[in-house]
Coordinates of C-alpha atoms and ligand atoms in Angstrom, one line a residue:
X1 CA -0.2 0.1 0.0
X2 CA 1.2 3.2 -1.1
X3 CA 1.1 5.8 2.3
X4 CA 1.8 9.6 2.5
X5 CA 3.1 11.1 5.7
X6 CA 2.1 14.8 5.5
X7 CA 3.9 16.8 8.5
X8 CA 6.1 19.6 9.6
X9 CA 8.8 17.7 11.5
X10 CA 11.2 15.0 10.6
X11 CA 13.9 13.4 12.7
X12 CA 16.9 14.1 12.5
X13 CA 16.4 17.0 10.1
X14 CA 13.8 19.1 11.8
X15 CA 12.4 18.6 15.4
X16 CA 10.7 20.3 18.0
X17 CA 9.4 17.7 19.8
X18 CA 7.8 13.9 19.8
X19 CA 6.2 14.6 16.3
X20 CA 9.7 14.5 14.7
X21 CA 10.4 11.3 16.5
X22 CA 7.3 9.6 15.2
X23 CA 7.5 10.7 11.3
X24 CA 11.3 9.8 11.4
X25 CA 10.4 6.3 12.6
X26 CA 7.0 5.3 11.9
X27 CA 7.2 5.2 7.9
X28 CA 10.4 3.5 8.2
X29 CA 9.1 0.6 10.0
X30 CA 6.0 0.4 7.8
X31 CA 8.3 0.1 4.9
X32 CA 10.1 -2.7 6.7
X33 CA 6.7 -4.2 7.0
X34 CA 6.3 -4.2 3.3
X35 CA 4.2 -0.8 2.9
X36 CA 5.3 2.0 0.8
X37 CA 5.8 5.0 2.7
X38 CA 6.9 8.7 1.5
X39 CA 6.8 11.8 3.3
X40 CA 5.7 15.3 2.2
X41 CA 7.2 18.3 4.0
X42 CA 7.9 22.0 3.5
X43 CA 11.1 22.9 2.3
X44 CA 12.9 24.4 5.6
X45 CA 16.4 25.0 5.3
X46 CA 17.4 21.7 7.1
X47 CA 15.3 19.7 4.7
X48 CA 16.9 21.0 1.9
X49 CA 20.5 21.0 3.1
X50 CA 20.1 17.5 4.5
X51 CA 18.5 16.1 1.3
X52 CA 20.8 17.0 -1.4
X53 CA 19.9 15.5 -4.6
X54 CA 16.0 16.0 -4.8
X55 CA 14.8 16.1 -8.2
X56 CA 11.9 18.2 -9.6
X57 CA 8.8 16.7 -9.7
X58 CA 6.7 19.7 -11.1
X59 CA 6.5 23.6 -10.8
X60 CA 3.2 24.9 -9.5
X61 CA 1.7 28.2 -9.5
X62 CA -0.4 28.2 -6.6
X63 CA -2.9 30.1 -4.1
X64 CA 0.4 30.7 -2.0
X65 CA 2.5 31.6 -4.9
X66 CA 5.6 29.9 -6.6
X67 CA 6.3 26.4 -5.6
X68 CA 8.4 23.7 -6.7
X69 CA 8.0 19.7 -5.4
X70 CA 11.2 18.0 -5.4
X71 CA 11.5 14.6 -4.6
X72 CA 15.0 12.6 -3.2
X73 CA 15.8 10.6 -0.5
X74 CA 16.9 10.6 2.9
X75 CA 18.4 7.3 4.4
X76 CA 16.1 5.4 1.8
X77 CA 13.0 7.1 2.9
X78 CA 11.2 8.9 -0.2
X79 CA 10.5 12.7 0.7
X80 CA 8.6 14.9 -1.3
X81 CA 9.8 18.5 -0.3
X82 CA 7.8 21.8 -1.1
X83 CA 10.3 24.5 -2.3
X84 CA 8.7 27.6 -1.6
X85 CA 11.7 30.0 -0.1
X86 CA 9.3 32.9 0.5
X87 CA 7.3 30.8 2.7
X88 CA 10.0 28.4 4.4
X89 CA 13.2 29.6 3.9
X90 CA 13.5 30.6 7.3
X91 CA 16.2 29.2 9.9
X92 CA 15.2 27.5 13.2
X93 CA 11.6 26.6 14.3
X94 CA 9.3 25.7 11.6
X95 CA 6.5 27.6 13.6
X96 CA 8.0 30.9 14.8
X97 CA 11.0 33.4 14.8
X98 CA 13.8 33.8 17.3
X99 CA 11.3 35.7 19.4
X100 CA 8.7 32.7 19.9
X101 CA 6.2 35.1 17.7
X102 CA 4.5 32.7 15.3
X103 CA 5.0 33.7 11.8
X104 CA 2.1 35.9 10.4
X105 CA 1.9 33.9 7.2
X106 CA 1.5 30.2 8.8
X107 CA -2.4 30.1 7.7
X108 CA -0.8 30.2 4.1
X109 CA 2.4 28.3 4.8
X110 CA 0.6 25.2 6.2
X111 CA -2.4 25.5 3.8
X112 CA 0.0 24.8 1.2
X113 CA 1.0 21.7 2.7
X114 CA -2.3 20.4 3.0
X115 CA -2.9 21.3 -0.6
X116 CA 0.0 20.1 -2.0
X117 CA -0.8 16.7 -0.1
X118 CA -4.1 16.6 -1.9
X119 CA -2.4 17.1 -5.2
X120 CA -0.2 14.3 -4.7
X121 CA -3.3 12.1 -4.0
X122 CA -4.8 13.6 -7.4
X123 CA -1.9 12.5 -9.2
X124 CA 0.6 15.6 -9.6
X125 CA 3.3 12.8 -9.4
X126 CA 2.3 10.5 -12.1
X127 CA 4.4 7.6 -11.1
X128 CA 3.3 7.6 -7.4
X129 CA 0.0 8.2 -5.9
X130 CA -0.9 7.5 -2.0
X131 CA -3.6 5.1 -1.3
X132 CA -3.5 6.3 2.3
X133 CA -2.8 10.0 3.2
X134 CA -1.7 10.4 6.6
X135 CA -1.5 14.0 8.0
X136 CA 0.1 14.9 11.5
X137 CA -1.2 17.4 14.0
X138 CA -3.0 20.8 12.8
X139 CA 0.3 21.7 10.4
X140 CA -0.9 19.3 8.2
X141 CA -4.9 19.2 9.1
X142 CA -6.0 21.0 6.0
X143 CA -5.3 18.2 3.8
X144 CA -8.0 16.5 5.0
X145 CA -10.4 19.6 3.7
X146 CA -8.5 19.4 0.4
X147 CA -9.3 15.8 0.1
X148 CA -12.7 16.3 0.6
X149 CA -13.1 18.7 -1.8
X150 CA -11.4 16.9 -4.6
X151 CA -12.9 13.4 -3.7
X152 CA -13.7 12.7 -7.4
X153 CA -10.4 13.0 -8.3
X154 CA -8.5 10.6 -6.1
X155 CA -9.3 7.1 -4.2
X156 CA -7.1 7.9 -1.3
X157 CA -8.3 7.6 2.2
X158 CA -7.1 10.1 5.2
X159 CA -6.3 9.6 8.3
X160 CA -5.3 12.4 10.9
X161 CA -3.0 11.7 13.9
X162 CA -3.4 13.9 17.0
X163 CA 0.1 14.4 18.8
X164 CA -1.1 17.3 20.7
X165 CA -4.8 18.6 21.3
X166 CA -3.3 21.8 22.9
X167 CA -2.2 23.1 19.5
X168 CA -5.2 24.1 17.2
X169 CA -3.5 26.3 14.3
X170 CA -6.5 29.0 14.6
X171 CA -6.4 31.7 12.0
X172 CA -9.1 34.3 11.0
X173 CA -11.9 33.4 9.1
X174 CA -11.3 36.0 6.2
X175 CA -8.2 33.9 5.1
X176 CA -10.7 30.9 3.5
X177 CA -10.8 32.6 0.3
X178 CA -7.2 33.0 -0.3
X179 CA -6.7 29.3 0.8
X180 CA -9.4 28.1 -1.6
X181 CA -12.1 26.7 0.8
X182 CA -15.6 27.4 0.1
X183 CA -17.2 29.6 2.9
X184 CA -20.0 26.4 3.3
X185 CA -17.0 24.6 5.2
X186 CA -16.9 27.3 7.8
X187 CA -19.3 25.8 10.2
X188 CA -19.7 24.5 13.4
X189 CA -20.0 21.0 11.6
X190 CA -16.9 21.8 9.8
X191 CA -13.7 23.7 10.5
X192 CA -15.2 26.7 12.4
X193 CA -13.9 27.0 16.0
X194 CA -15.0 29.7 18.4
X195 CA -15.6 32.3 15.4
X196 CA -11.9 31.3 13.3
X197 CA -10.7 28.7 11.3
X198 CA -8.9 25.7 13.0
X199 CA -6.6 23.5 10.8
X200 CA -6.7 21.0 14.0
X201 CA -10.1 20.9 13.5
X202 CA -10.2 20.5 9.9
X203 CA -8.1 17.0 10.6
X204 CA -10.5 15.9 13.3
X205 CA -13.8 16.4 11.4
X206 CA -12.9 15.7 7.7
X207 CA -10.4 12.8 8.1
X208 CA -11.7 9.4 7.6
X209 CA -10.3 8.1 10.8
X210 CA -8.6 9.9 13.8
X211 CA -5.7 8.4 15.8
X212 CA -3.9 9.7 18.6
X213 CA -0.6 8.5 20.4
X214 CA -1.9 6.5 23.4
X215 CA -4.9 4.8 24.3
X216 CA -5.7 6.7 27.5
X217 CA -5.0 9.9 25.9
X218 CA -7.7 8.9 23.0
X219 CA -10.2 8.2 26.3
X220 CA -9.3 11.5 27.8
X221 CA -9.6 13.8 25.0
X222 CA -13.5 12.7 24.6
X223 CA -14.0 14.4 28.0
X224 CA -14.6 18.0 28.9
X225 CA -11.7 18.2 31.1
X226 CA -8.9 17.2 28.3
X227 CA -11.2 18.0 25.1
X228 CA -10.3 21.7 24.6
X229 CA -13.9 22.1 23.2
X230 CA -13.5 19.3 21.0
X231 CA -14.9 17.0 23.3
X232 CA -18.2 16.8 21.8
X233 CA -16.8 16.1 18.0
X234 CA -14.5 13.6 19.3
X235 CA -17.1 11.8 21.2
X236 CA -19.2 11.5 18.0
X237 CA -15.8 10.2 16.3
X238 CA -15.3 7.4 18.8
X239 CA -19.1 6.4 18.7
X240 CA -18.5 5.9 15.0
X241 CA -15.1 3.8 15.9
X242 CA -13.3 6.6 14.0
X243 CA -11.1 7.4 16.9
X244 CA -8.0 5.0 17.8
X245 CA -5.1 5.3 20.5
X246 CA -1.7 4.0 18.9
X247 CA 0.8 4.1 21.4
X248 CA 4.3 5.6 20.0
X249 CA 7.1 3.4 20.2
X250 CA 11.0 3.6 20.6
X251 CA 13.2 3.8 17.5
X252 CA 15.9 1.3 18.1
X253 CA 18.3 3.0 15.6
X254 CA 18.3 6.0 17.8
X255 CA 17.7 5.0 21.3
X256 CA 19.4 2.1 22.5
X257 CA 21.9 1.7 25.2
X258 CA 24.1 -1.0 24.0
X259 CA 24.7 0.9 20.6
X260 CA 24.4 4.2 21.5
X261 CA 27.8 6.1 20.2
X262 CA 26.8 9.3 21.6
X263 CA 27.3 8.3 25.5
X264 CA 30.5 7.6 27.5
X265 CA 29.8 3.8 27.9
X266 CA 27.5 1.5 26.3
X267 CA 25.5 -0.8 28.7
X268 CA 22.7 -3.4 28.8
X269 CA 20.7 -4.8 31.6
X270 CA 23.0 -7.0 32.7
X271 CA 25.9 -4.7 32.7
X272 CA 24.3 -1.7 34.8
X273 CA 27.9 -0.8 35.8
X274 CA 28.4 0.8 33.0
X275 CA 25.2 2.9 33.5
X276 CA 27.2 4.3 36.8
X277 CA 30.2 5.5 34.2
X278 CA 27.9 7.4 32.2
X279 CA 26.5 9.2 35.4
X280 CA 30.5 9.6 36.8
X281 CA 31.1 11.4 33.5
X282 CA 27.6 13.6 33.6
X283 CA 28.6 14.5 36.9
X284 CA 32.1 15.8 35.5
X285 CA 30.4 17.5 32.7
X286 CA 28.0 19.5 34.8
X287 CA 30.6 20.3 37.9
X288 CA 28.4 18.3 40.0
X289 CA 29.5 16.3 43.2
X290 CA 31.0 13.4 41.9
X291 CA 29.4 9.9 43.8
X292 CA 27.1 7.6 43.1
X293 CA 25.4 8.1 46.7
X294 CA 23.3 10.7 45.4
X295 CA 20.1 10.0 43.4
X296 CA 20.3 12.1 40.0
X297 CA 17.1 13.5 38.8
X298 CA 16.8 14.8 35.3
X299 CA 14.3 16.6 33.2
X300 CA 14.5 17.0 29.3
X301 CA 11.3 19.0 28.0
X302 CA 10.0 21.8 26.4
X303 CA 9.4 24.3 29.0
X304 CA 5.7 24.8 28.8
X305 CA 3.1 24.7 31.6
X306 CA 1.9 21.7 30.1
X307 CA 4.7 19.8 31.4
X308 CA 4.4 20.7 35.0
X309 CA 8.0 22.0 35.4
X310 CA 6.3 24.6 37.8
X311 CA 5.8 21.4 40.3
X312 CA 9.0 20.4 39.9
X313 CA 10.5 23.8 40.8
X314 CA 8.5 24.2 44.1
X315 CA 9.9 20.8 45.2
X316 CA 13.4 21.4 44.0
X317 CA 15.0 22.7 47.4
X318 CA 13.3 19.6 48.9
X319 CA 15.0 17.1 46.6
X320 CA 18.2 19.2 46.8
X321 CA 18.3 19.3 50.6
X322 CA 17.4 15.6 50.7
X323 CA 20.7 14.8 48.9
X324 CA 19.5 14.7 45.6
X325 CA 21.0 15.9 42.4
X326 CA 18.9 17.5 39.1
X327 CA 19.7 18.2 35.7
X328 CA 17.6 20.2 33.6
X329 CA 17.9 19.9 29.8
X330 CA 15.1 22.4 28.3
X331 CA 14.2 25.2 25.9
X332 CA 11.0 27.3 25.8
X333 CA 9.2 29.7 28.5
X334 CA 11.9 32.1 29.9
X335 CA 10.1 32.5 33.0
X336 CA 10.7 29.0 33.9
X337 CA 14.2 29.2 32.6
X338 CA 14.6 32.2 35.0
X339 CA 13.5 30.2 38.1
X340 CA 15.4 27.1 37.4
X341 CA 18.5 29.4 36.8
X342 CA 17.7 31.2 40.3
X343 CA 17.6 28.0 42.3
X344 CA 20.5 26.6 40.3
X345 CA 22.8 29.6 41.1
X346 CA 22.1 29.3 45.0
X347 CA 25.3 28.9 46.4
X348 CA 24.1 26.0 48.4
X349 CA 23.1 24.0 45.3
X350 CA 25.8 24.9 43.3
X351 CA 27.5 21.3 43.2
X352 CA 24.2 19.3 43.2
X353 CA 22.3 21.2 40.3
X354 CA 22.7 22.3 36.8
X355 CA 21.0 23.6 33.6
X356 CA 21.5 23.7 30.2
X357 CA 19.0 26.2 28.3
X358 CA 18.5 25.3 24.6
X359 CA 17.6 22.2 22.6
X360 CA 20.6 19.6 22.3
X361 CA 20.1 16.1 21.0
X362 CA 23.4 14.7 22.0
X363 CA 23.4 15.8 25.5
X364 CA 19.9 14.3 26.0
X365 CA 21.3 11.0 25.3
X366 CA 23.9 11.7 28.0
X367 CA 21.8 12.9 30.4
X368 CA 19.0 9.9 29.9
X369 CA 22.0 7.5 30.1
X370 CA 23.5 8.9 33.1
X371 CA 20.7 10.2 35.5
X372 CA 18.7 7.8 37.5
X373 CA 15.2 9.2 37.5
X374 CA 13.5 11.1 34.9
X375 CA 10.8 13.3 35.9
X376 CA 7.6 14.0 33.9
X377 CA 5.1 15.5 35.9
X378 CA 3.0 16.6 32.8
X379 CA -0.4 18.1 33.3
X380 CA -1.7 16.1 30.1
X381 CA 0.8 14.0 28.0
X382 CA -0.6 12.6 24.7
X383 CA 1.9 9.8 24.6
X384 CA 5.6 11.0 25.8
X385 CA 8.5 9.7 23.9
X386 CA 10.9 11.0 26.7
X387 CA 9.6 8.6 29.5
X388 CA 10.0 5.5 27.0
X389 CA 13.6 6.3 26.4
X390 CA 14.2 6.7 29.9
X391 CA 12.8 3.3 30.8
X392 CA 15.0 1.8 27.9
X393 CA 18.0 3.0 29.6
X394 CA 17.2 2.1 32.8
X395 CA 16.5 5.6 34.3
X396 CA 13.3 5.4 35.9
X397 CA 10.4 7.6 34.9
X398 CA 8.7 9.7 37.8
X399 CA 5.5 10.7 36.0
X400 CA 2.0 12.2 36.4
X401 CA -0.4 9.2 35.7
X402 CA -2.0 10.9 32.5
X403 CA -2.3 10.1 28.8
X404 CA 0.4 8.1 27.5
X405 CA 2.6 8.3 30.8
X406 CA -0.3 6.2 32.3
X407 CA -0.2 3.5 29.8
X408 CA 3.8 3.1 29.8
X409 CA 5.1 3.6 33.3
X410 CA 4.0 1.2 36.1
X411 CA 4.1 3.0 39.8
X412 CA 6.2 1.2 42.4
X413 CA 3.3 0.5 44.5
X414 CA 3.8 -2.3 47.2
X415 CA 1.6 -4.3 45.1
X416 CA 3.2 -3.6 41.9
X417 CA 6.5 -4.6 43.5
X418 CA 5.4 -7.6 44.5
X419 CA 3.9 -8.8 41.9
X420 CA 6.7 -8.0 39.9
X421 CA 5.3 -5.3 37.3
X422 CA 6.6 -2.0 38.8
X423 CA 8.6 0.2 36.6
X424 CA 8.8 3.5 37.6
X425 CA 6.8 6.2 40.2
X426 CA 3.5 7.6 39.3
X427 CA 1.2 10.2 41.0
X428 CA -2.4 10.9 40.7
X429 CA -2.7 14.1 41.8
X430 CA -1.0 16.9 39.8
X431 CA -0.1 19.2 42.2
X432 CA 2.9 19.6 44.7
X433 CA 1.5 16.9 47.3
X434 CA 1.1 14.4 44.9
X435 CA 4.7 15.1 43.4
X436 CA 6.0 14.8 46.7
X437 CA 4.4 11.5 47.4
X438 CA 6.3 9.8 44.3
X439 CA 9.6 11.8 45.0
X440 CA 9.6 10.4 48.7
X441 CA 9.0 6.8 47.3
X442 CA 12.0 7.3 44.9
X443 CA 14.3 8.5 47.7
X444 CA 12.9 5.5 49.5
X445 CA 13.6 2.8 46.9
X446 CA 17.1 4.3 46.3
X447 CA 18.5 2.9 49.7
X448 CA 17.4 -0.5 48.6
X449 CA 20.0 -0.9 45.7
X450 CA 19.1 -4.4 44.9
X451 CA 15.2 -3.6 44.4
X452 CA 16.3 -0.4 42.3
X453 CA 18.4 -2.7 40.0
X454 CA 15.3 -5.2 39.5
X455 CA 13.3 -2.1 38.7
X456 CA 16.0 -0.7 36.3
X457 CA 16.2 -4.3 34.8
X458 CA 12.4 -4.6 34.3
X459 CA 12.3 -1.0 32.7
X460 CA 14.9 -1.8 30.2
X461 CA 12.7 -5.0 29.1
X462 CA 9.4 -3.3 28.6
X463 CA 8.6 -4.1 24.9
X464 CA 7.9 -0.4 23.4
X465 CA 8.9 -1.1 20.0
X466 CA 7.6 0.9 16.9
X467 CA 7.4 -2.7 15.5
X468 CA 4.1 -3.4 17.3
X469 CA 2.8 0.1 17.1
X470 CA 3.3 0.2 13.1
X471 CA 1.5 -3.2 12.8
X472 CA -1.6 -1.6 14.3
X473 CA -1.4 1.4 12.2
X474 CA -0.9 -1.1 9.1
X475 CA -4.3 -3.0 10.3
X476 CA -5.7 0.3 10.2
X477 CA -4.7 1.4 6.7
X478 CA -6.4 -1.8 5.3
X479 CA -9.7 -1.5 7.5
X480 CA -10.7 2.1 6.5
Ligands
LIG501 P1 6.6 16.6 23.4 O1 6.4 16.4 21.8 O2 5.4 17.3 24.0 O3 7.6 17.8 23.3 P2 7.8 13.8 23.8 O4 8.3 13.6 25.1 O5 6.9 13.2 23.1 O6 7.0 15.7 24.3 O7 8.9 14.2 22.9 C1 10.1 15.3 23.3 C2 11.1 14.8 22.4 O8 12.2 15.8 21.9 C3 12.0 13.9 22.8 O9 12.8 13.0 21.9 C4 12.9 14.3 23.8 O10 14.1 13.8 24.2 C5 13.1 15.9 23.0 N1 13.6 16.8 23.6 C6 12.8 17.5 24.5 N2 13.3 19.0 25.0 C7 14.6 18.8 24.3 C8 15.7 19.2 24.4 N3 15.9 20.7 25.2 N4 17.0 19.0 23.8 C9 17.1 17.8 23.6 N5 16.0 17.1 23.1 C10 14.6 17.6 23.7

């Protein structure tokens, strides 16, 4: 089957979060399972410089100006690139400028992405037409509208995956005409969302099937609490069996402690002494006190309200006073950055806490390999990949029990320790007391070396492979 993945991120060329990890892995694994996936992505500088020998498929005059469709390969993955420098030739984030301001023409930049996807379904590339057009997040949401508009010209089915329901892609209604969508689509039963056009809702409403990235999040988004106003629509789609939660997996080519060339010493679950060596080098790198007595907590995250880092911040002095160490790798909200810096600069904590503000892929591997505990107290979490990587590296996750975190981390309660299922720590009440409850238990278990090691080994044995998840997508493609 021919499957076109439509997206704005692709690991390793352009990444701001988990979306890139998914589009970098899922199509690759589907191809191994016998499918023929290709990717469509805007021609951001990193994409054009990463895919050197792309050939011209077609020159087009579109509602968003001139665009050339190129096709090339990255590590055997076929990629269509929309080369439109006036829209995409901007360094850094795909979505905003260096001051975090969303680009004013995002409505046009991502409408073109959806429109080209629909053109590919209609035969833009004479030699390759998709049977499934699988679009990801709001950036690609209009794909489903354009496919709907052109339904007599193609046979493709559309899938829309929600990686995060909190990003709506909302734009002014008056853009509709420019992006060539009829006024009749601007309706509550359509892409209208509180007086604006929502590219996310376009995907939710017009796709043949919706998926999201964990079974628990698939249920949560049908509730008023986490549905962001889309819960009614999502309930309807769930009742029609058009909403499925499929857990993300781990790309074994990228996150594998036995082969990882980015870490100081490779290790497996029978050789956890080498993990301690990674901790040693991490402590040196960050100028922390060097020992293995203190549990080393870490956070690797976008700094946003979603991730619950204000809770971490509020408990940080307690963690450090109790003898914990802490490393933060993150980028985003400047207020959070300043607040963490303030604690880190406190003379009392200097040797036990460090932060790196920015995005650094290589460092993220070193931290996951060297730390003992990964904190992820997200208020909501569609799937979360960082906790999966942590599990795989024997770094016990400490998480709020929500979304994909609830599906992947099994709390170290007495019962779960007894029945040999525990893999980390989780808490239910998303507040300081809830987090403290989990942190206390982490400190207690840290004292019992043997139990800790058993937990690490169990965490490292968890089966979160892309193979199983890709099989579920494959079944869905054939079923719709
Ligand atoms: P989200 O997609 O909401 O950001 P996920 O946990 O699903 O959260 O995915 C985040 C991805 O981005 C993971 O691969 C994580 O390791 C990576 N990541 C997040 N922040 C950073 C950072 N500052 N430096 C390097 N990698 C980061």
